[in-house]
Structures are given as structure tokens and as C-alpha cells.
C-alpha positions as a printed NumPy array, in Angstrom:
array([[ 46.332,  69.514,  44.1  ],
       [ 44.975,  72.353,  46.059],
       [ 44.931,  70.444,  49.551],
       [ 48.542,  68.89 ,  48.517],
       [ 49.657,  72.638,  48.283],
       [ 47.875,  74.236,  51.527],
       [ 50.013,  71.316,  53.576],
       [ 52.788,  70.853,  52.243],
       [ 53.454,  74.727,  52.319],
       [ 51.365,  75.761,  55.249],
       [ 49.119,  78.195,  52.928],
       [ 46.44 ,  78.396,  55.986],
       [ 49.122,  79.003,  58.77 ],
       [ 50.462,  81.965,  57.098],
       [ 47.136,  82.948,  56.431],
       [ 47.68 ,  82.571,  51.923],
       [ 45.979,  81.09 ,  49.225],
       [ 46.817,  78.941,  46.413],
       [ 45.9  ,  82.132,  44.153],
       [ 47.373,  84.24 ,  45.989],
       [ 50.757,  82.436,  45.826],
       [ 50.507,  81.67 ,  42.095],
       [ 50.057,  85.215,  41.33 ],
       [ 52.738,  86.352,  43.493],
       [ 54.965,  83.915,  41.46 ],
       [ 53.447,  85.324,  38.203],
       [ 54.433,  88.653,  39.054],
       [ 58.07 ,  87.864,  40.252],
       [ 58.558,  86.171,  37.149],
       [ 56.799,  88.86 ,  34.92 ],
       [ 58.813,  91.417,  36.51 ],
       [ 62.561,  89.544,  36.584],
       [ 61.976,  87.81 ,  32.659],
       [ 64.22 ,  90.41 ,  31.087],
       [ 67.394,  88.783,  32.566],
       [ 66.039,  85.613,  30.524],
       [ 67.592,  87.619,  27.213],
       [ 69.452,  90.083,  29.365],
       [ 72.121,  87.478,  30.885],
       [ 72.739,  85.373,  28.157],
       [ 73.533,  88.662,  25.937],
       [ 75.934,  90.013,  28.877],
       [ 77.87 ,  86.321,  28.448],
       [ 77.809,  87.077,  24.803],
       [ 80.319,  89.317,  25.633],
       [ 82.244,  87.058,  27.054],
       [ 81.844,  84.55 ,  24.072],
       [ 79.447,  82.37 ,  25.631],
       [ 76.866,  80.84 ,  23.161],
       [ 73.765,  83.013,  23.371],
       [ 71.08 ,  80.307,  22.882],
       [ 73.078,  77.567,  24.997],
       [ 73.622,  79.868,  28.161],
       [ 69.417,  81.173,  27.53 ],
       [ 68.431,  77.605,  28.07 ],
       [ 71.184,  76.726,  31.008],
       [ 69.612,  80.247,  32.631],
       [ 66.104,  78.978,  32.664],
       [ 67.353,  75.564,  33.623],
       [ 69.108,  76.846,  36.51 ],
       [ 66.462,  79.801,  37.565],
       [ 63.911,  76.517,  38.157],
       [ 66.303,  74.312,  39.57 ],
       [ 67.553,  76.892,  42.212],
       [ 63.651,  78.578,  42.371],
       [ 62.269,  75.066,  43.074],
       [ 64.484,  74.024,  45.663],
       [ 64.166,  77.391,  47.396],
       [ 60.329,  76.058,  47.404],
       [ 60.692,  72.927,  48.687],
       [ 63.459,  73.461,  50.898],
       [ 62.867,  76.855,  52.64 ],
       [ 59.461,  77.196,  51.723],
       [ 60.044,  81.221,  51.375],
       [ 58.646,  83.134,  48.111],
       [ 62.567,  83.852,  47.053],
       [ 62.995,  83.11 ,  42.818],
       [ 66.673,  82.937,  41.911],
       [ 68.99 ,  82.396,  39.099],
       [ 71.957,  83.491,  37.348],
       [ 72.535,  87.162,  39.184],
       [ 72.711,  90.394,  36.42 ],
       [ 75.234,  92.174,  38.896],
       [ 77.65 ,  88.566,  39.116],
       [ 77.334,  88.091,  35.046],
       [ 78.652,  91.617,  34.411],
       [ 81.239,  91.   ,  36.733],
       [ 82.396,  87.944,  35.349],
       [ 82.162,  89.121,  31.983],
       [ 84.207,  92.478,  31.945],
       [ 86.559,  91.98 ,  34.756],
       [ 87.284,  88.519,  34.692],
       [ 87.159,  87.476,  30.876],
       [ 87.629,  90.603,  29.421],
       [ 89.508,  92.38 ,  32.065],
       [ 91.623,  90.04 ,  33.638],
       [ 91.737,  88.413,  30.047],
       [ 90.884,  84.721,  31.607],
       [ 89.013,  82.518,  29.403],
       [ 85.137,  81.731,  30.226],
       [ 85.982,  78.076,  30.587],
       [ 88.81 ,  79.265,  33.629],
       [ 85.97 ,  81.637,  34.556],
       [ 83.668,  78.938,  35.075],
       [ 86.268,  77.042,  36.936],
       [ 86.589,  80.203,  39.609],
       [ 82.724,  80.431,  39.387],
       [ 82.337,  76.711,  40.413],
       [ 85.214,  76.99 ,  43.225],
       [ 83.814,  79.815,  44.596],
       [ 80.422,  77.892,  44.941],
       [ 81.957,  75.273,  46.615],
       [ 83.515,  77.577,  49.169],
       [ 79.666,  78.768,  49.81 ],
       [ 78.614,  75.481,  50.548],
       [ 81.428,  74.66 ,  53.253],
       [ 80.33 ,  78.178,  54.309],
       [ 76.827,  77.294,  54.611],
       [ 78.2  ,  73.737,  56.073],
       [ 79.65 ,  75.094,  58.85 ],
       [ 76.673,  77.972,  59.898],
       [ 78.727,  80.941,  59.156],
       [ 77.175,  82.065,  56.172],
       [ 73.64 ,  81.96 ,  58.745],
       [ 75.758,  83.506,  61.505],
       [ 76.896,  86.201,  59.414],
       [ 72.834,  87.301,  58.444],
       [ 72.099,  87.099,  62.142],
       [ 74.694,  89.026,  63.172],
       [ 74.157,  92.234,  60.922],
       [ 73.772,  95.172,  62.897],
       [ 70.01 ,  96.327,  62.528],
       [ 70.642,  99.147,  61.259],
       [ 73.049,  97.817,  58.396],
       [ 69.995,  95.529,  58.361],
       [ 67.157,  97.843,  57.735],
       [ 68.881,  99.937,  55.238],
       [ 69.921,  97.275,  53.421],
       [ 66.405,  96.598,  52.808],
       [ 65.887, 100.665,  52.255],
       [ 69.082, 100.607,  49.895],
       [ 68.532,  97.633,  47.938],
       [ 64.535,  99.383,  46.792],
       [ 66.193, 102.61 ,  46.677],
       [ 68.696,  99.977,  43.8  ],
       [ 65.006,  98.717,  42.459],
       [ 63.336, 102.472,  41.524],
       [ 67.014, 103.154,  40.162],
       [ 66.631, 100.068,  37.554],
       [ 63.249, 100.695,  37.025],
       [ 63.948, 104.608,  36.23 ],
       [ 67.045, 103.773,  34.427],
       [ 65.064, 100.935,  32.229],
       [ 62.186, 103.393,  31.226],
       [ 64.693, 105.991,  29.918],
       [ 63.889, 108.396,  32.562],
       [ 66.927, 108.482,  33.942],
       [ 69.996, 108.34 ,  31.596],
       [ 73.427, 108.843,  31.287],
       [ 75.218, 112.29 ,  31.404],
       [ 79.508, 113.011,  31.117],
       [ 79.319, 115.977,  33.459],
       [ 76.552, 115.622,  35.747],
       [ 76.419, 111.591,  36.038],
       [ 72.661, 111.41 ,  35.648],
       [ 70.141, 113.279,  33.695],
       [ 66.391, 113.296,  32.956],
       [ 65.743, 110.852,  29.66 ],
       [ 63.463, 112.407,  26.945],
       [ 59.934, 113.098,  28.376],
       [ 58.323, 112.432,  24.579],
       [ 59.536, 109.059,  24.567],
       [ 56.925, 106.432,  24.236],
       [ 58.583, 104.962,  27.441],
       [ 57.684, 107.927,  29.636],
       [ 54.178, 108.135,  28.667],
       [ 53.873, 104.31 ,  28.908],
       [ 55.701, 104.384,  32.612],
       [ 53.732, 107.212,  33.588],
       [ 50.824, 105.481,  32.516],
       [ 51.7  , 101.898,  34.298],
       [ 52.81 , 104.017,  37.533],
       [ 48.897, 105.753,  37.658],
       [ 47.609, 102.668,  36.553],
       [ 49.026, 100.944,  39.88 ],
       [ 49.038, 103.15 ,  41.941],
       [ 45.128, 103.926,  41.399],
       [ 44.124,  99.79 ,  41.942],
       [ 46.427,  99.978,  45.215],
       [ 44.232, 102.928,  46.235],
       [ 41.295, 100.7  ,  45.788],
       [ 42.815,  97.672,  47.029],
       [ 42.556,  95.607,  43.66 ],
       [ 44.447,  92.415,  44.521],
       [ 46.794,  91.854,  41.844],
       [ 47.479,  95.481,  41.012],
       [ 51.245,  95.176,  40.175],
       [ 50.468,  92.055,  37.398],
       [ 47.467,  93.659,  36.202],
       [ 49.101,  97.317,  35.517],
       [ 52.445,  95.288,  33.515],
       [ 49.76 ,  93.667,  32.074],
       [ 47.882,  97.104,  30.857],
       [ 51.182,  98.875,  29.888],
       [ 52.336,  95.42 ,  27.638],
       [ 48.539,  95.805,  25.737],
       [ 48.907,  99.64 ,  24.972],
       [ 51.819,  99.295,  24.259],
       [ 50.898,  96.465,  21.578],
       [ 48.025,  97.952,  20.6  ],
       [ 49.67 , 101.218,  19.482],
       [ 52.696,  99.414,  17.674],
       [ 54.948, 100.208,  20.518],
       [ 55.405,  96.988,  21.52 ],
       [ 56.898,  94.459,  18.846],
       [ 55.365,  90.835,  18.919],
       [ 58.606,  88.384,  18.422],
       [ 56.265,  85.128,  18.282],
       [ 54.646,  82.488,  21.082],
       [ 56.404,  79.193,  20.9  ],
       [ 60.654,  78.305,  20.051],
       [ 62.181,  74.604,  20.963],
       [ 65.039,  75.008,  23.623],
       [ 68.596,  75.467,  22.276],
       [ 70.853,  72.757,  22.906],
       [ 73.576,  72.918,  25.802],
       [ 76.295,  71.103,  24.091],
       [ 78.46 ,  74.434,  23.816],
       [ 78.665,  74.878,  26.922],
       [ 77.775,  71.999,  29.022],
       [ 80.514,  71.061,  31.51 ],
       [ 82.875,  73.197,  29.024],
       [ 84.345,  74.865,  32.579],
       [ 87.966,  74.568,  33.037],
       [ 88.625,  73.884,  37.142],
       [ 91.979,  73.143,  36.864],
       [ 92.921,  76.656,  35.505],
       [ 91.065,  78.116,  37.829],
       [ 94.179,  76.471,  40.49 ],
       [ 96.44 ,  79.534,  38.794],
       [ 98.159,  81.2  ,  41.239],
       [ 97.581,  84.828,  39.1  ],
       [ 93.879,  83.77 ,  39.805],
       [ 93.359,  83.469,  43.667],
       [ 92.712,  87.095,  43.807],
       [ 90.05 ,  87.183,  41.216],
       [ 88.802,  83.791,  43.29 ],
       [ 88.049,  85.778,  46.74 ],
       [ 86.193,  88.607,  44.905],
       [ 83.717,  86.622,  43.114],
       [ 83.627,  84.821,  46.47 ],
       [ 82.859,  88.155,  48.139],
       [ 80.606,  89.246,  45.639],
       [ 78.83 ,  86.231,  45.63 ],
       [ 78.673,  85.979,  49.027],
       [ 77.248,  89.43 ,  49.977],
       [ 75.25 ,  90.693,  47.125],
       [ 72.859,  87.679,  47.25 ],
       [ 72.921,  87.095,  51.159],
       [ 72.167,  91.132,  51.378],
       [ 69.355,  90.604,  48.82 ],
       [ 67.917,  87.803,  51.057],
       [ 68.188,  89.972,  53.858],
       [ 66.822,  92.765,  52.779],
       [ 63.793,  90.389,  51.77 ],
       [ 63.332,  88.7  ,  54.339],
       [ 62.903,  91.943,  56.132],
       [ 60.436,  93.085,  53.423],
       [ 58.558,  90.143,  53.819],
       [ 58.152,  90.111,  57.774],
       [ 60.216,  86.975,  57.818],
       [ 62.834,  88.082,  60.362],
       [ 61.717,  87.416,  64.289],
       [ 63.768,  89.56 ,  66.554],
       [ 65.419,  88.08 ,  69.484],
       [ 67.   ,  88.936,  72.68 ],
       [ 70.231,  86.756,  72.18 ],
       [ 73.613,  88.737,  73.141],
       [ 75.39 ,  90.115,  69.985],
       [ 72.21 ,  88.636,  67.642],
       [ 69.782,  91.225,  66.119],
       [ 67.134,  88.826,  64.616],
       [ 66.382,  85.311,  64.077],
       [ 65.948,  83.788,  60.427],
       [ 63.029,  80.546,  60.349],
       [ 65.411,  77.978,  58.31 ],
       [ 67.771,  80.108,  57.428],
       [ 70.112,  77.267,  57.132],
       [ 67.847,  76.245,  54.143],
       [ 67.694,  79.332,  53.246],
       [ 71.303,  79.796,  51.671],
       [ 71.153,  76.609,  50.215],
       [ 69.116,  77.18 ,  46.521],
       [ 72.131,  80.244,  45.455],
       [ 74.679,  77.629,  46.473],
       [ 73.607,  74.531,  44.405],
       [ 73.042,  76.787,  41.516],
       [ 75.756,  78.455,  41.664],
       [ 78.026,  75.159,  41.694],
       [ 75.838,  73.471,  39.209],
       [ 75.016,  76.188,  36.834],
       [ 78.795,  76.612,  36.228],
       [ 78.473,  73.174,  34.286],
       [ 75.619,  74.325,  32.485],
       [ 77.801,  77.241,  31.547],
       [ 76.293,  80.123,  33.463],
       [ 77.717,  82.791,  36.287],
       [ 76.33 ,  82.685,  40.086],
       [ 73.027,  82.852,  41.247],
       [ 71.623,  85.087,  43.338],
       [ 68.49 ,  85.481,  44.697],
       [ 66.681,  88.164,  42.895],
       [ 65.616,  91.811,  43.862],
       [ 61.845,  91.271,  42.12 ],
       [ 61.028,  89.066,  44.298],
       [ 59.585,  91.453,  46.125],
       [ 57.595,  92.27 ,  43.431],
       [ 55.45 ,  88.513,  44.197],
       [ 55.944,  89.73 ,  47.982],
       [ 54.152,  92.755,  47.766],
       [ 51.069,  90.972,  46.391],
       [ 51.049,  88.992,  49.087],
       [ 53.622,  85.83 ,  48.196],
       [ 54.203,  84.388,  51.421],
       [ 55.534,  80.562,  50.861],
       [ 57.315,  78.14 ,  48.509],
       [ 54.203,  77.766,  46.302],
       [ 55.251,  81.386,  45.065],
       [ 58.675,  80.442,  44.395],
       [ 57.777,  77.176,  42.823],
       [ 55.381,  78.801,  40.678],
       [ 57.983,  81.24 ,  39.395],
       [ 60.864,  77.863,  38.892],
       [ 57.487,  76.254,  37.08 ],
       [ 57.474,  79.397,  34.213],
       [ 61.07 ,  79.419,  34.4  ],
       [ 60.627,  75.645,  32.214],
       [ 57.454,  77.315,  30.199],
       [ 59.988,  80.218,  29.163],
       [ 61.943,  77.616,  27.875],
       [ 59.56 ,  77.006,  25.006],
       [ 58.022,  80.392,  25.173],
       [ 61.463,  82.933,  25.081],
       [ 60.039,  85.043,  21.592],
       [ 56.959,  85.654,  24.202],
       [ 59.124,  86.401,  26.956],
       [ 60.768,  88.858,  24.773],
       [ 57.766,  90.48 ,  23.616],
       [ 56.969,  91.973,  26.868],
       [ 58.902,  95.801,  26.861],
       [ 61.381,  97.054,  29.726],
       [ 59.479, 100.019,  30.489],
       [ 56.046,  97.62 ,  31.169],
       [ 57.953,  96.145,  34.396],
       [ 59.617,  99.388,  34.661],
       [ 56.441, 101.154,  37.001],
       [ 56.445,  98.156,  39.286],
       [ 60.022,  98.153,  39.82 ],
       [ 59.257, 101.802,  41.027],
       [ 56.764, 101.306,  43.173],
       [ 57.888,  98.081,  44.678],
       [ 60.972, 100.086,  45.068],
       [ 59.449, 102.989,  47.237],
       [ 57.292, 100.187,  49.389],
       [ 61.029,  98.745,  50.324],
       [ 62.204, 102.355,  51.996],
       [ 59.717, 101.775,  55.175],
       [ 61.914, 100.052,  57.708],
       [ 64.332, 103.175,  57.787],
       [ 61.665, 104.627,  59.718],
       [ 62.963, 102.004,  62.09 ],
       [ 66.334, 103.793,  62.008],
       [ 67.587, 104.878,  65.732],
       [ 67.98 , 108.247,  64.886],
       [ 69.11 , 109.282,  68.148],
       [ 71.94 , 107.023,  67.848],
       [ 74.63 , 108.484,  65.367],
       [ 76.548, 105.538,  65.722],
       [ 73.777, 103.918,  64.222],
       [ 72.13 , 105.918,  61.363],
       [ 75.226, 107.178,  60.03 ],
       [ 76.513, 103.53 ,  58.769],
       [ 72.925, 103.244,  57.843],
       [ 73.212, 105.741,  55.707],
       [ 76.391, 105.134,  54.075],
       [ 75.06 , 101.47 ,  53.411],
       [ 71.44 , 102.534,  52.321],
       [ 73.328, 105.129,  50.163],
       [ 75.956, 103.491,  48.368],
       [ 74.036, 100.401,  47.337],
       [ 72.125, 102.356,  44.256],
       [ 75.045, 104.427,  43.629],
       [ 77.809, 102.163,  43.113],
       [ 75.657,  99.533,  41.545],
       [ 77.126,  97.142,  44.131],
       [ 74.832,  95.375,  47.509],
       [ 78.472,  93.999,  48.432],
       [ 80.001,  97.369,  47.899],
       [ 77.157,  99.302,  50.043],
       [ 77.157,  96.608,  52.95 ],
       [ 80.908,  96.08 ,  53.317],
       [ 81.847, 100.328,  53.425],
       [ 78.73 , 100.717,  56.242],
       [ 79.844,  97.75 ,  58.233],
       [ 83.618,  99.137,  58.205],
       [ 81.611, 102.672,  59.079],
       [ 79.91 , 101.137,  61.906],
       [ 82.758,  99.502,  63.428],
       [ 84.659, 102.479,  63.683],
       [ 82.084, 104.602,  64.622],
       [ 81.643, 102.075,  67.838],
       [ 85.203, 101.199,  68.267],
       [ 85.509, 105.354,  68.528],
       [ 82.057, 105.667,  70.692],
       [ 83.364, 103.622,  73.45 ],
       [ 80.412, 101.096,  72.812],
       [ 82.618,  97.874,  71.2  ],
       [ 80.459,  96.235,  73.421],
       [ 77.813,  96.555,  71.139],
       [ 79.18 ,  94.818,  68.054],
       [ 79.57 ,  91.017,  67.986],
       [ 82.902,  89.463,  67.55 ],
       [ 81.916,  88.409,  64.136],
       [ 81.419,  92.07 ,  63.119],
       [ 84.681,  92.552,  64.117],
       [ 86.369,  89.99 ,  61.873],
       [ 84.018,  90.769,  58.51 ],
       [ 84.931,  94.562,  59.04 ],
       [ 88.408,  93.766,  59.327],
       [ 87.981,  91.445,  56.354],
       [ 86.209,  94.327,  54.664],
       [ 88.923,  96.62 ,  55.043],
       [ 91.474,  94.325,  53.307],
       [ 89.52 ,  93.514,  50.722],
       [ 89.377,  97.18 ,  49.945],
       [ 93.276,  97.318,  50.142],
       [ 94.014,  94.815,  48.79 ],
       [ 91.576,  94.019,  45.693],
       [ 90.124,  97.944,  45.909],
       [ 89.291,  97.769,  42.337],
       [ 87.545,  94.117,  42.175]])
């Protein structure tokens, strides 16, 4: 099996390991299994079936994670996005007042429209076109969007009416248990331990058990059955005219919060090559396969009865301990189909144990600003506004589309439109109605 692994994914050419990779996948997954419980309680909401969409969100998380492995052969898990299922659930169902099944139906156009997207290169021409700077912060923003879940997860940072945010309660069990996972880590990283991230969610879960902190909600479940929602979505009301609007932003949404995540990774992970091509910043190695996993499971977890996947944010999590390839990602979509018979485990495991890695991982993400050219204002100011906005409006769409408007401006103004490729033109343009027109979706 090893020797299968090394060629099919090229372990030796990008200098990796089978262990290596598996406990890069372990990590990703131990760091992202939250949404397992997290999503299907967010569709809840939208009167989904609980146990039928936690089974169609594993299902889909392996589909999409395995053929992300064995297409792309990149270390990127996916499934059914956090950002896209609150979304759907409180402006489409509950605040557009559209039923879930008509919700699916827009969910499962809108994949479609991806995949003619992807069909056609533009969705790849779009990610090589970024402006590096947009590019680079983008990768700054979206860890600068990890430490803020992390933080906001342990209770450290909380909710205020008047100031926005606010310190959380520093005798909370989950501030002495972060502090202690964030120490912890950052101590075997000192000391090079490989495996440091794992091991200290690992450390935190055990305390935490040990001490009563931690609640143990069994090993072993059978799935849930899918009949609720299995092919329950309703595509032909989805063809309402009242709906075409709430069509192009879940489009948008879709589109840019999980192509910035990829980005921003594939930056992390030293994927990108940079080229010399006119109007082109980098190059991305099979990028065409690239956008394919979020597509398919996007279009066919909308039969399963779930909302649009997205390529997740802890992936860098397996990245940072050195995931390099597929096997990562496969290993992930493998546990995935173990969590499927293991969820009361799954659930066992605290928020604030993952919380310290999300942190760190977090901070490790902010390098490439460094990259910044910060003799250029017409540069590092939409850099800013992009790396910025991402954390504090929740949104990767939101904090990409207001820096490329910035940056097109600040060039057309400059006197250096020669600088910005005629595609940035068009998306900022595009980006500017979508903000008159839908400003509030």
C-alpha cells in the first residue's frame, strides 16, 4: 500500500511521507470535525432533518475530499461550507422566506453555473489573475479569519452591544485549557516535535477529560438514514423570477469565498509558481482540477440535502505539519466515512481543544504580507482593505470583492490601468453592482 501511495501521489518528488501525509489529514480533520454537528444544527434552523443532513455532510465531505485527492492531488479537505450554510439558512429560508427544498434548487443551479464556469477556464483565469497583493492578503486575511474563530470558539473573545468585541471570562475552564493547548504547541514547535498541532488537541481533549471538563458522548452510532432529505430539492422553484437575485449571490458567495480559501492555501502551501505572463501574477499546477471537488459537491450534495461546499480554512492546519499531496486529503475524505459511525466520538472532542491550533495556524498564515509592496500605495492599501475586512465582516467574498473594487480605482486614478488585467476590470465592475444592486446579500 505504501509504494501504491508514494506513486500514485508523488510522496518522494515533493519530498513527503506516507506518515507525514496521514497525519496532516488527521489534523485537518481533528481540527474542522466541529462542522460535522455544527452544519447540520445551522440547517436545523432551516428545518432540515438533523441526523439526515449529519450523514449527507460526511457523505459529501469524503466524496468532495477524495476527489480533491485523486484529481488534484493537493492536501485541500472540503465539504459543506459553515459561512454558505448560515447564509442559506437565515437569508434565504428564513429571510427571504423560500422553502429549503427551493433553496436546494438555487443551491444546485448555482453549482451548475460553477461547473460551466470551471468548463470554460474562467473560474482558473479569475485565480490567476488576482492582483498579488489582493493575493497575499487574502492569505494574511483569511488566518487573521482563523485566530478570530479560534478566539471566538474558546470564549476569549465574545460579544459586546457597545464596543462589538470584548475579552470572554479569564476563569473559564476554556481559557485555562486554550492557554494551556497554545503553550503546549507552541513549546513542541520550539523543539521541532513533528506532529505538534495533533499532539497539543490531543493533550487539551485528555485534561480536559480527565478533569470532567470534557463530557464523553459515546464511541460508536449507525448512520442516520437520508430518506428526509434525499433528492427532496425543488429545481423548478428555484426558476422563480422573485428568486434570480438570491440565485447570483449564492453564486457569488460560492464562487469567491471557496476560490479565495483555495487561494489563500495554495499560497500557504507554496503551491503557487510565479510567472512572467502579461496581466498573470502566478501560475496554479492543475488548477483546472483544482476547482473541480467544490463543484461536484456542491451540485451533488444539494440532492443529499446539504448547502455548498467549500474548501475548508483548517486545511492548513494538515499543511502546516507538513501535508503536501492528495494522500492528506484522502486521508481526511477516509475519516470523513469513520465519523459516520463514530459522530458521539466526534462530538466528544471540545471547541476550545482545536481552538489553540486554529490560533496558531492562524498567525503562521500572516507571513506573505511581508511580501506586501509597501512602497506601492496602490498596492498595500487594497491589501489592506481586503486583509482587513475578511475577519471583520465574517465574509472572504465580502473582503476580496471591496479590495479588488479598491484596487481598481486606486490604478484607474494612479495612471497605471496598465497594470490591471482586463479581467480585473470586468470582476470589479461586477463587484460594484453587486454591491448596488444586492448590497445587503
Amino acid at each position: 500500500m505504501f509504494n501504491w501511495a508514494n506513486k500514485y501521489f508523488h510522496l518522494a518528488e515533493h519530498q513527503t511521507t506516507v506518515r507525514t501525509e496521514m497525519l496532516a489529514g488527521l489534523t485537518t480533520f481533528s481540527t474542522l470535525a466541529y462542522a460535522l454537528l455544527l452544519i447540520p444544527s445551522i440547517l436545523a434552523d432551516a428545518g432540515i432533518d438533523f441526523s439526515s443532513s449529519l450523514t449527507a455532510m460526511a457523505i459529501i465531505g469524503a466524496f468532495s475530499s477524495i476527489v480533491m485527492a485523486f484529481l488534484a492531488n493537493y492536501p485541500f479537505v472540503l465539504a459543506p461550507g459553515i459561512a454558505l450554510a448560515v447564509y442559506f439558512t437565515y437569508f434565504v429560508v428564513l429571510g427571504r422566506g423560500y422553502s429549503w427544498e427551493v433553496g436546494l434548487g438555487l443551491v444546485f443551479l448555482a453549482g451548475i453555473t460553477l461547473l460551466l464556469l470551471n468548463l470554460l477556464r474562467i473560474r482558473q483565469l479569475i485565480i490567476e489573475v488576482i492582483p498579488l497583493s489582493i493575493r497575499l492578503s487574502t492569505t494574511a486575511g483569511l488566518g487573521l479569519f482563523l485566530a478570530l474563530i479560534g478566539l471566538k470558539n474558546a470564549g476569549i473573545i465574545t460579544a459586546h452591544p457597545d464596543t462589538l468585541l470584548s475579552f470572554g471570562d479569564p476563569s473559564s475552564v476554556a481559557h485555562a485549557m486554550t492557554a494551556l493547548g497554545l503553550v503546549a504547541i507552541g513549546v513542541m514547535m520550539v523543539y521541532r516535535i513533528p506532529g505538534a498541532i495533533f499532539l497539543g488537541i490531543l493533550l487539551v481533549w485528555l485534561v480536559s477529560f480527565a478533569f470532567g471538563w470534557a463530557s464523553w458522548k459515546g464511541l460508536v452510532s449507525w448512520p442516520s438514514s437520508l430518506s428526509p432529505t434525499l433528492f427532496q430539492l425543488d429545481v423548478r422553484g428555484a426558476f422563480r423570477q422573485d428568486a434570480f437575485s438570491v440565485y447570483l449571490s449564492l453564486l457569488f458567495v460560492s464562487l469567491f469565498d471557496s476560490t479565495g480559501t483555495l487561494l489563500g492555501l495554495a499560497e500557504e502551501g507554496g503551491f503557487l509558481e510565479e510567472c512572467d505572463i502579461p496581466g498573470r501574477t502566478c501560475l496554479f499546477p492543475r488548477v483546472s482540477k483544482a476547482v473541480m471537488p467544490d463543484t461536484l459537491g456542491t451540485i451533488f450534495g444539494s440532492m443529499l440535502g446539504v448547502t455548498p461546499v467549500a474548501v475548508y480554512l483548517e486545511s492548513a492546519a494538515g499543511i502546516a505539519v507538513g501535508g503536501k499531496t492528495g494522500l492528506t486529503a484522502l486521508t481526511a475524505g477516509f475519516l470523513f466515512l469513520v465519523a459516520l459511525f463514530f459522530a458521539p466520538f466526534a462530538s466528544s472532542i471540545p471547541s476550545f481543544a482545536t481552538a489553540p491550533a486554529l490560533v496558531l495556524i492562524g498567525a503562521m498564515m500572516l507571513k506573505p504580507i511581508t511580501r506586501l509592496p509597501w512602497d506601492d500605495p496602490s498596492e498595500w492599501i487594497p491589501g489592506f482593505v481586503t486583509l482587513i475586512l475578511i475577519p471583520f465582516t465574517y465574509s472572504i467574498a465580502i473582503g476580496i470583492a471591496v479590495g479588488y473594487i479598491t484596487y481598481c480605482l486606486l490604478k484607474l486614478f494612479s495612471g497605471k490601468l496598465k497594470e490591471v488585467h482586463w479581467l480585473s476590470w470586468i470582476l470589479g465592475a461586477l463587484f460594484v453592482l453587486k454591491f448596488l444592486l444586492f448590497p445587503h446579500s
